[in-house]
């Protein structure tokens, strides 16, 4: 019963995700909105154009998904994490996906672009969750794709120690049925 109430509450809180629109300034604005022409005032010779896609943030409280998040709190004893889903993409992919002009600084000057959802959710962690880092004991890098986080296994205790030293860091998570099953540290240069 308690889990149902928590999941319902989290689902209601997460309902507002994905409403922000990236603006054309070098720094993403969390409350940017786009203006679109009014349907009641057609202009002569106007062509139909589609609005740019809007960022959508993963709903980690239900279903199965993967996302990069900002890890605000990690509680291994109570098997839960407080996270904020974010968009984490290369500058080029971000500008292509959201149809931003190729001359925008985010497209050419940034290796990675993030867009915050400004929504924190508490998500349960599976007892058998797997933890990963991007650097092994010899200092070698182990990453397949930056947005998936590291691939070098680590223990839950090692992960907890890392979290203590790295507050509000980016973590790649995978969920199944609204429960975190994988947490991987994201390498940020």
JSON list of N, CA, C and O in Angstrom, two decimals, residues 100-148:
[
{"chain": "A", "resi": 100, "resn": "UNK", "atom": "N", "xyz": [18.06, 23.44, -33.45]},
{"chain": "A", "resi": 100, "resn": "UNK", "atom": "CA", "xyz": [18.69, 24.71, -33.08]},
{"chain": "A", "resi": 100, "resn": "UNK", "atom": "C", "xyz": [19.67, 25.07, -34.18]},
{"chain": "A", "resi": 100, "resn": "UNK", "atom": "O", "xyz": [20.35, 24.20, -34.73]},
{"chain": "A", "resi": 101, "resn": "UNK", "atom": "N", "xyz": [19.75, 26.36, -34.54]},
{"chain": "A", "resi": 101, "resn": "UNK", "atom": "CA", "xyz": [20.64, 26.80, -35.62]},
{"chain": "A", "resi": 101, "resn": "UNK", "atom": "C", "xyz": [22.05, 26.30, -35.38]},
{"chain": "A", "resi": 101, "resn": "UNK", "atom": "O", "xyz": [22.57, 26.36, -34.27]},
{"chain": "A", "resi": 102, "resn": "UNK", "atom": "N", "xyz": [22.69, 25.84, -36.43]},
{"chain": "A", "resi": 102, "resn": "UNK", "atom": "CA", "xyz": [24.03, 25.26, -36.36]},
{"chain": "A", "resi": 102, "resn": "UNK", "atom": "C", "xyz": [25.07, 26.28, -35.91]},
{"chain": "A", "resi": 102, "resn": "UNK", "atom": "O", "xyz": [26.16, 25.91, -35.51]},
{"chain": "A", "resi": 103, "resn": "UNK", "atom": "N", "xyz": [24.74, 27.56, -35.95]},
{"chain": "A", "resi": 103, "resn": "UNK", "atom": "CA", "xyz": [25.68, 28.59, -35.51]},
{"chain": "A", "resi": 103, "resn": "UNK", "atom": "C", "xyz": [25.60, 28.84, -34.01]},
{"chain": "A", "resi": 103, "resn": "UNK", "atom": "O", "xyz": [26.43, 29.57, -33.47]},
{"chain": "A", "resi": 104, "resn": "UNK", "atom": "N", "xyz": [24.62, 28.26, -33.33]},
{"chain": "A", "resi": 104, "resn": "UNK", "atom": "CA", "xyz": [24.46, 28.43, -31.89]},
{"chain": "A", "resi": 104, "resn": "UNK", "atom": "C", "xyz": [25.70, 27.88, -31.18]},
{"chain": "A", "resi": 104, "resn": "UNK", "atom": "O", "xyz": [26.24, 26.84, -31.55]},
{"chain": "A", "resi": 105, "resn": "UNK", "atom": "N", "xyz": [26.14, 28.56, -30.14]},
{"chain": "A", "resi": 105, "resn": "UNK", "atom": "CA", "xyz": [27.35, 28.16, -29.40]},
{"chain": "A", "resi": 105, "resn": "UNK", "atom": "C", "xyz": [27.25, 26.74, -28.85]},
{"chain": "A", "resi": 105, "resn": "UNK", "atom": "O", "xyz": [28.24, 26.03, -28.75]},
{"chain": "A", "resi": 106, "resn": "UNK", "atom": "N", "xyz": [26.04, 26.29, -28.50]},
{"chain": "A", "resi": 106, "resn": "UNK", "atom": "CA", "xyz": [25.88, 24.93, -27.97]},
{"chain": "A", "resi": 106, "resn": "UNK", "atom": "C", "xyz": [26.23, 23.89, -29.01]},
{"chain": "A", "resi": 106, "resn": "UNK", "atom": "O", "xyz": [26.65, 22.78, -28.66]},
{"chain": "A", "resi": 107, "resn": "UNK", "atom": "N", "xyz": [26.07, 24.22, -30.28]},
{"chain": "A", "resi": 107, "resn": "UNK", "atom": "CA", "xyz": [26.34, 23.26, -31.35]},
{"chain": "A", "resi": 107, "resn": "UNK", "atom": "C", "xyz": [27.83, 23.14, -31.64]},
{"chain": "A", "resi": 107, "resn": "UNK", "atom": "O", "xyz": [28.30, 22.07, -32.02]},
{"chain": "A", "resi": 108, "resn": "UNK", "atom": "N", "xyz": [28.56, 24.22, -31.47]},
{"chain": "A", "resi": 108, "resn": "UNK", "atom": "CA", "xyz": [29.96, 24.22, -31.89]},
{"chain": "A", "resi": 108, "resn": "UNK", "atom": "C", "xyz": [30.97, 24.35, -30.77]},
{"chain": "A", "resi": 108, "resn": "UNK", "atom": "O", "xyz": [32.12, 23.95, -30.92]},
{"chain": "A", "resi": 109, "resn": "UNK", "atom": "N", "xyz": [30.58, 24.90, -29.63]},
{"chain": "A", "resi": 109, "resn": "UNK", "atom": "CA", "xyz": [31.54, 25.17, -28.56]},
{"chain": "A", "resi": 109, "resn": "UNK", "atom": "C", "xyz": [31.45, 24.23, -27.37]},
{"chain": "A", "resi": 109, "resn": "UNK", "atom": "O", "xyz": [32.28, 24.31, -26.47]},
{"chain": "A", "resi": 110, "resn": "UNK", "atom": "N", "xyz": [30.46, 23.37, -27.32]},
{"chain": "A", "resi": 110, "resn": "UNK", "atom": "CA", "xyz": [30.28, 22.50, -26.15]},
{"chain": "A", "resi": 110, "resn": "UNK", "atom": "C", "xyz": [30.36, 21.04, -26.55]},
{"chain": "A", "resi": 110, "resn": "UNK", "atom": "O", "xyz": [29.67, 20.60, -27.47]},
{"chain": "A", "resi": 111, "resn": "UNK", "atom": "N", "xyz": [31.20, 20.28, -25.84]},
{"chain": "A", "resi": 111, "resn": "UNK", "atom": "CA", "xyz": [31.26, 18.85, -26.09]},
{"chain": "A", "resi": 111, "resn": "UNK", "atom": "C", "xyz": [29.94, 18.20, -25.71]},
{"chain": "A", "resi": 111, "resn": "UNK", "atom": "O", "xyz": [29.42, 17.35, -26.43]},
{"chain": "A", "resi": 112, "resn": "UNK", "atom": "N", "xyz": [29.36, 18.63, -24.56]},
{"chain": "A", "resi": 112, "resn": "UNK", "atom": "CA", "xyz": [28.09, 18.09, -24.10]},
{"chain": "A", "resi": 112, "resn": "UNK", "atom": "C", "xyz": [27.19, 19.22, -23.64]},
{"chain": "A", "resi": 112, "resn": "UNK", "atom": "O", "xyz": [27.66, 20.22, -23.12]},
{"chain": "A", "resi": 113, "resn": "UNK", "atom": "N", "xyz": [25.89, 19.03, -23.82]},
{"chain": "A", "resi": 113, "resn": "UNK", "atom": "CA", "xyz": [24.90, 19.99, -23.39]},
{"chain": "A", "resi": 113, "resn": "UNK", "atom": "C", "xyz": [23.96, 19.27, -22.43]},
{"chain": "A", "resi": 113, "resn": "UNK", "atom": "O", "xyz": [23.56, 18.13, -22.68]},
{"chain": "A", "resi": 114, "resn": "UNK", "atom": "N", "xyz": [23.63, 19.94, -21.35]},
{"chain": "A", "resi": 114, "resn": "UNK", "atom": "CA", "xyz": [22.64, 19.38, -20.42]},
{"chain": "A", "resi": 114, "resn": "UNK", "atom": "C", "xyz": [21.46, 20.33, -20.32]},
{"chain": "A", "resi": 114, "resn": "UNK", "atom": "O", "xyz": [21.60, 21.53, -20.49]},
{"chain": "A", "resi": 115, "resn": "UNK", "atom": "N", "xyz": [20.32, 19.77, -20.07]},
{"chain": "A", "resi": 115, "resn": "UNK", "atom": "CA", "xyz": [19.09, 20.52, -19.85]},
{"chain": "A", "resi": 115, "resn": "UNK", "atom": "C", "xyz": [18.44, 19.91, -18.62]},
{"chain": "A", "resi": 115, "resn": "UNK", "atom": "O", "xyz": [18.13, 18.72, -18.60]},
{"chain": "A", "resi": 116, "resn": "UNK", "atom": "N", "xyz": [18.27, 20.69, -17.57]},
{"chain": "A", "resi": 116, "resn": "UNK", "atom": "CA", "xyz": [17.71, 20.18, -16.33]},
{"chain": "A", "resi": 116, "resn": "UNK", "atom": "C", "xyz": [16.19, 20.16, -16.38]},
{"chain": "A", "resi": 116, "resn": "UNK", "atom": "O", "xyz": [15.57, 21.03, -16.97]},
{"chain": "A", "resi": 117, "resn": "UNK", "atom": "N", "xyz": [15.60, 19.16, -15.73]},
{"chain": "A", "resi": 117, "resn": "UNK", "atom": "CA", "xyz": [14.14, 19.07, -15.67]},
{"chain": "A", "resi": 117, "resn": "UNK", "atom": "C", "xyz": [13.57, 19.87, -14.50]},
{"chain": "A", "resi": 117, "resn": "UNK", "atom": "O", "xyz": [12.39, 20.19, -14.49]},
{"chain": "A", "resi": 118, "resn": "UNK", "atom": "N", "xyz": [14.42, 20.18, -13.52]},
{"chain": "A", "resi": 118, "resn": "UNK", "atom": "CA", "xyz": [13.98, 20.88, -12.31]},
{"chain": "A", "resi": 118, "resn": "UNK", "atom": "C", "xyz": [12.91, 20.10, -11.56]},
{"chain": "A", "resi": 118, "resn": "UNK", "atom": "O", "xyz": [12.05, 20.68, -10.90]},
{"chain": "A", "resi": 119, "resn": "UNK", "atom": "N", "xyz": [12.95, 18.77, -11.68]},
{"chain": "A", "resi": 119, "resn": "UNK", "atom": "CA", "xyz": [12.02, 17.89, -10.99]},
{"chain": "A", "resi": 119, "resn": "UNK", "atom": "C", "xyz": [12.81, 16.81, -10.28]},
{"chain": "A", "resi": 119, "resn": "UNK", "atom": "O", "xyz": [13.55, 16.07, -10.91]},
{"chain": "A", "resi": 120, "resn": "UNK", "atom": "N", "xyz": [12.67, 16.76, -8.96]},
{"chain": "A", "resi": 120, "resn": "UNK", "atom": "CA", "xyz": [13.35, 15.71, -8.19]},
{"chain": "A", "resi": 120, "resn": "UNK", "atom": "C", "xyz": [12.33, 14.63, -7.85]},
{"chain": "A", "resi": 120, "resn": "UNK", "atom": "O", "xyz": [11.20, 14.93, -7.48]},
{"chain": "A", "resi": 121, "resn": "UNK", "atom": "N", "xyz": [12.76, 13.37, -7.99]},
{"chain": "A", "resi": 121, "resn": "UNK", "atom": "CA", "xyz": [11.91, 12.24, -7.64]},
{"chain": "A", "resi": 121, "resn": "UNK", "atom": "C", "xyz": [12.72, 11.25, -6.80]},
{"chain": "A", "resi": 121, "resn": "UNK", "atom": "O", "xyz": [13.93, 11.12, -6.97]},
{"chain": "A", "resi": 122, "resn": "UNK", "atom": "N", "xyz": [12.03, 10.57, -5.91]},
{"chain": "A", "resi": 122, "resn": "UNK", "atom": "CA", "xyz": [12.65, 9.51, -5.14]},
{"chain": "A", "resi": 122, "resn": "UNK", "atom": "C", "xyz": [12.29, 8.19, -5.81]},
{"chain": "A", "resi": 122, "resn": "UNK", "atom": "O", "xyz": [11.11, 7.93, -6.07]},
{"chain": "A", "resi": 123, "resn": "UNK", "atom": "N", "xyz": [13.33, 7.41, -6.12]},
{"chain": "A", "resi": 123, "resn": "UNK", "atom": "CA", "xyz": [13.13, 6.16, -6.84]},
{"chain": "A", "resi": 123, "resn": "UNK", "atom": "C", "xyz": [13.74, 5.03, -6.02]},
{"chain": "A", "resi": 123, "resn": "UNK", "atom": "O", "xyz": [14.87, 5.15, -5.54]},
{"chain": "A", "resi": 124, "resn": "UNK", "atom": "N", "xyz": [13.01, 3.92, -5.86]},
{"chain": "A", "resi": 124, "resn": "UNK", "atom": "CA", "xyz": [13.58, 2.79, -5.14]},
{"chain": "A", "resi": 124, "resn": "UNK", "atom": "C", "xyz": [14.71, 2.14, -5.94]},
{"chain": "A", "resi": 124, "resn": "UNK", "atom": "O", "xyz": [14.73, 2.19, -7.16]},
{"chain": "A", "resi": 125, "resn": "UNK", "atom": "N", "xyz": [15.66, 1.54, -5.21]},
{"chain": "A", "resi": 125, "resn": "UNK", "atom": "CA", "xyz": [16.78, 0.84, -5.83]},
{"chain": "A", "resi": 125, "resn": "UNK", "atom": "C", "xyz": [16.61, -0.65, -5.58]},
{"chain": "A", "resi": 125, "resn": "UNK", "atom": "O", "xyz": [16.41, -1.08, -4.44]},
{"chain": "A", "resi": 126, "resn": "UNK", "atom": "N", "xyz": [16.70, -1.45, -6.63]},
{"chain": "A", "resi": 126, "resn": "UNK", "atom": "CA", "xyz": [16.58, -2.89, -6.53]},
{"chain": "A", "resi": 126, "resn": "UNK", "atom": "C", "xyz": [17.70, -3.46, -5.65]},
{"chain": "A", "resi": 126, "resn": "UNK", "atom": "O", "xyz": [18.83, -2.98, -5.68]},
{"chain": "A", "resi": 127, "resn": "UNK", "atom": "N", "xyz": [17.38, -4.47, -4.87]},
{"chain": "A", "resi": 127, "resn": "UNK", "atom": "CA", "xyz": [18.37, -5.11, -3.99]},
{"chain": "A", "resi": 127, "resn": "UNK", "atom": "C", "xyz": [19.53, -5.71, -4.79]},
{"chain": "A", "resi": 127, "resn": "UNK", "atom": "O", "xyz": [20.64, -5.84, -4.27]},
{"chain": "A", "resi": 128, "resn": "UNK", "atom": "N", "xyz": [19.29, -6.05, -6.04]},
{"chain": "A", "resi": 128, "resn": "UNK", "atom": "CA", "xyz": [20.32, -6.64, -6.89]},
{"chain": "A", "resi": 128, "resn": "UNK", "atom": "C", "xyz": [20.88, -5.64, -7.92]},
{"chain": "A", "resi": 128, "resn": "UNK", "atom": "O", "xyz": [21.46, -6.03, -8.92]},
{"chain": "A", "resi": 129, "resn": "UNK", "atom": "N", "xyz": [20.70, -4.34, -7.65]},
{"chain": "A", "resi": 129, "resn": "UNK", "atom": "CA", "xyz": [21.17, -3.31, -8.59]},
{"chain": "A", "resi": 129, "resn": "UNK", "atom": "C", "xyz": [22.67, -3.45, -8.84]},
{"chain": "A", "resi": 129, "resn": "UNK", "atom": "O", "xyz": [23.43, -3.87, -7.95]},
{"chain": "A", "resi": 130, "resn": "UNK", "atom": "N", "xyz": [23.09, -3.09, -10.04]},
{"chain": "A", "resi": 130, "resn": "UNK", "atom": "CA", "xyz": [24.50, -3.12, -10.43]},
{"chain": "A", "resi": 130, "resn": "UNK", "atom": "C", "xyz": [25.03, -1.70, -10.45]},
{"chain": "A", "resi": 130, "resn": "UNK", "atom": "O", "xyz": [24.33, -0.77, -10.83]},
{"chain": "A", "resi": 131, "resn": "UNK", "atom": "N", "xyz": [26.30, -1.55, -10.06]},
{"chain": "A", "resi": 131, "resn": "UNK", "atom": "CA", "xyz": [26.94, -0.24, -9.99]},
{"chain": "A", "resi": 131, "resn": "UNK", "atom": "C", "xyz": [28.21, -0.25, -10.85]},
{"chain": "A", "resi": 131, "resn": "UNK", "atom": "O", "xyz": [28.93, -1.24, -10.86]},
{"chain": "A", "resi": 132, "resn": "UNK", "atom": "N", "xyz": [28.46, 0.89, -11.53]},
{"chain": "A", "resi": 132, "resn": "UNK", "atom": "CA", "xyz": [29.59, 0.97, -12.45]},
{"chain": "A", "resi": 132, "resn": "UNK", "atom": "C", "xyz": [30.28, 2.33, -12.35]},
{"chain": "A", "resi": 132, "resn": "UNK", "atom": "O", "xyz": [29.65, 3.32, -12.01]},
{"chain": "A", "resi": 133, "resn": "UNK", "atom": "N", "xyz": [31.55, 2.33, -12.68]},
{"chain": "A", "resi": 133, "resn": "UNK", "atom": "CA", "xyz": [32.34, 3.55, -12.75]},
{"chain": "A", "resi": 133, "resn": "UNK", "atom": "C", "xyz": [33.01, 3.61, -14.12]},
{"chain": "A", "resi": 133, "resn": "UNK", "atom": "O", "xyz": [33.03, 2.62, -14.85]},
{"chain": "A", "resi": 134, "resn": "UNK", "atom": "N", "xyz": [33.56, 4.77, -14.44]},
{"chain": "A", "resi": 134, "resn": "UNK", "atom": "CA", "xyz": [34.20, 4.94, -15.76]},
{"chain": "A", "resi": 134, "resn": "UNK", "atom": "C", "xyz": [35.71, 4.70, -15.71]},
{"chain": "A", "resi": 134, "resn": "UNK", "atom": "O", "xyz": [36.38, 4.72, -16.74]},
{"chain": "A", "resi": 135, "resn": "UNK", "atom": "N", "xyz": [36.27, 4.43, -14.51]},
{"chain": "A", "resi": 135, "resn": "UNK", "atom": "CA", "xyz": [37.72, 4.24, -14.40]},
{"chain": "A", "resi": 135, "resn": "UNK", "atom": "C", "xyz": [38.01, 2.99, -13.58]},
{"chain": "A", "resi": 135, "resn": "UNK", "atom": "O", "xyz": [37.52, 2.84, -12.46]},
{"chain": "A", "resi": 136, "resn": "UNK", "atom": "N", "xyz": [38.84, 2.08, -14.12]},
{"chain": "A", "resi": 136, "resn": "UNK", "atom": "CA", "xyz": [39.17, 0.88, -13.36]},
{"chain": "A", "resi": 136, "resn": "UNK", "atom": "C", "xyz": [40.33, 1.13, -12.40]},
{"chain": "A", "resi": 136, "resn": "UNK", "atom": "O", "xyz": [40.87, 2.23, -12.33]},
{"chain": "A", "resi": 137, "resn": "UNK", "atom": "N", "xyz": [40.71, 0.11, -11.65]},
{"chain": "A", "resi": 137, "resn": "UNK", "atom": "CA", "xyz": [41.74, 0.23, -10.61]},
{"chain": "A", "resi": 137, "resn": "UNK", "atom": "C", "xyz": [43.10, 0.65, -11.18]},
{"chain": "A", "resi": 137, "resn": "UNK", "atom": "O", "xyz": [43.91, 1.26, -10.48]},
{"chain": "A", "resi": 138, "resn": "UNK", "atom": "N", "xyz": [43.38, 0.33, -12.45]},
{"chain": "A", "resi": 138, "resn": "UNK", "atom": "CA", "xyz": [44.65, 0.71, -13.08]},
{"chain": "A", "resi": 138, "resn": "UNK", "atom": "C", "xyz": [44.60, 2.10, -13.72]},
{"chain": "A", "resi": 138, "resn": "UNK", "atom": "O", "xyz": [45.56, 2.54, -14.32]},
{"chain": "A", "resi": 139, "resn": "UNK", "atom": "N", "xyz": [43.46, 2.75, -13.64]},
{"chain": "A", "resi": 139, "resn": "UNK", "atom": "CA", "xyz": [43.32, 4.08, -14.22]},
{"chain": "A", "resi": 139, "resn": "UNK", "atom": "C", "xyz": [42.86, 4.08, -15.66]},
{"chain": "A", "resi": 139, "resn": "UNK", "atom": "O", "xyz": [42.79, 5.13, -16.30]},
{"chain": "A", "resi": 140, "resn": "UNK", "atom": "N", "xyz": [42.53, 2.91, -16.19]},
{"chain": "A", "resi": 140, "resn": "UNK", "atom": "CA", "xyz": [42.04, 2.82, -17.57]},
{"chain": "A", "resi": 140, "resn": "UNK", "atom": "C", "xyz": [40.58, 3.24, -17.63]},
{"chain": "A", "resi": 140, "resn": "UNK", "atom": "O", "xyz": [39.79, 2.97, -16.72]},
{"chain": "A", "resi": 141, "resn": "UNK", "atom": "N", "xyz": [40.21, 3.88, -18.73]},
{"chain": "A", "resi": 141, "resn": "UNK", "atom": "CA", "xyz": [38.85, 4.35, -18.94]},
{"chain": "A", "resi": 141, "resn": "UNK", "atom": "C", "xyz": [38.00, 3.22, -19.50]},
{"chain": "A", "resi": 141, "resn": "UNK", "atom": "O", "xyz": [38.42, 2.52, -20.42]},
{"chain": "A", "resi": 142, "resn": "UNK", "atom": "N", "xyz": [36.82, 3.04, -18.94]},
{"chain": "A", "resi": 142, "resn": "UNK", "atom": "CA", "xyz": [35.88, 2.03, -19.45]},
{"chain": "A", "resi": 142, "resn": "UNK", "atom": "C", "xyz": [34.51, 2.67, -19.67]},
{"chain": "A", "resi": 142, "resn": "UNK", "atom": "O", "xyz": [33.72, 2.79, -18.75]},
{"chain": "A", "resi": 143, "resn": "UNK", "atom": "N", "xyz": [34.32, 3.09, -20.92]},
{"chain": "A", "resi": 143, "resn": "UNK", "atom": "CA", "xyz": [33.06, 3.73, -21.33]},
{"chain": "A", "resi": 143, "resn": "UNK", "atom": "C", "xyz": [32.72, 3.24, -22.74]},
{"chain": "A", "resi": 143, "resn": "UNK", "atom": "O", "xyz": [33.59, 3.23, -23.61]},
{"chain": "A", "resi": 144, "resn": "UNK", "atom": "N", "xyz": [31.47, 2.84, -22.94]},
{"chain": "A", "resi": 144, "resn": "UNK", "atom": "CA", "xyz": [31.00, 2.52, -24.28]},
{"chain": "A", "resi": 144, "resn": "UNK", "atom": "C", "xyz": [30.39, 3.76, -24.93]},
{"chain": "A", "resi": 144, "resn": "UNK", "atom": "O", "xyz": [30.68, 4.08, -26.06]},
{"chain": "A", "resi": 145, "resn": "UNK", "atom": "N", "xyz": [29.53, 4.45, -24.18]},
{"chain": "A", "resi": 145, "resn": "UNK", "atom": "CA", "xyz": [28.87, 5.67, -24.63]},
{"chain": "A", "resi": 145, "resn": "UNK", "atom": "C", "xyz": [28.72, 6.58, -23.41]},
{"chain": "A", "resi": 145, "resn": "UNK", "atom": "O", "xyz": [28.27, 6.11, -22.36]},
{"chain": "A", "resi": 146, "resn": "UNK", "atom": "N", "xyz": [29.11, 7.85, -23.52]},
{"chain": "A", "resi": 146, "resn": "UNK", "atom": "CA", "xyz": [29.06, 8.75, -22.36]},
{"chain": "A", "resi": 146, "resn": "UNK", "atom": "C", "xyz": [27.71, 8.79, -21.65]},
{"chain": "A", "resi": 146, "resn": "UNK", "atom": "O", "xyz": [27.65, 8.80, -20.42]},
{"chain": "A", "resi": 147, "resn": "UNK", "atom": "N", "xyz": [26.63, 8.75, -22.41]},
{"chain": "A", "resi": 147, "resn": "UNK", "atom": "CA", "xyz": [25.30, 8.84, -21.81]},
{"chain": "A", "resi": 147, "resn": "UNK", "atom": "C", "xyz": [24.87, 7.56, -21.09]},
{"chain": "A", "resi": 147, "resn": "UNK", "atom": "O", "xyz": [23.86, 7.55, -20.39]},
{"chain": "A", "resi": 148, "resn": "UNK", "atom": "N", "xyz": [25.66, 6.48, -21.22]},
{"chain": "A", "resi": 148, "resn": "UNK", "atom": "CA", "xyz": [25.35, 5.24, -20.51]},
{"chain": "A", "resi": 148, "resn": "UNK", "atom": "C", "xyz": [26.21, 5.08, -19.26]},
{"chain": "A", "resi": 148, "resn": "UNK", "atom": "O", "xyz": [26.05, 4.13, -18.51]}
]
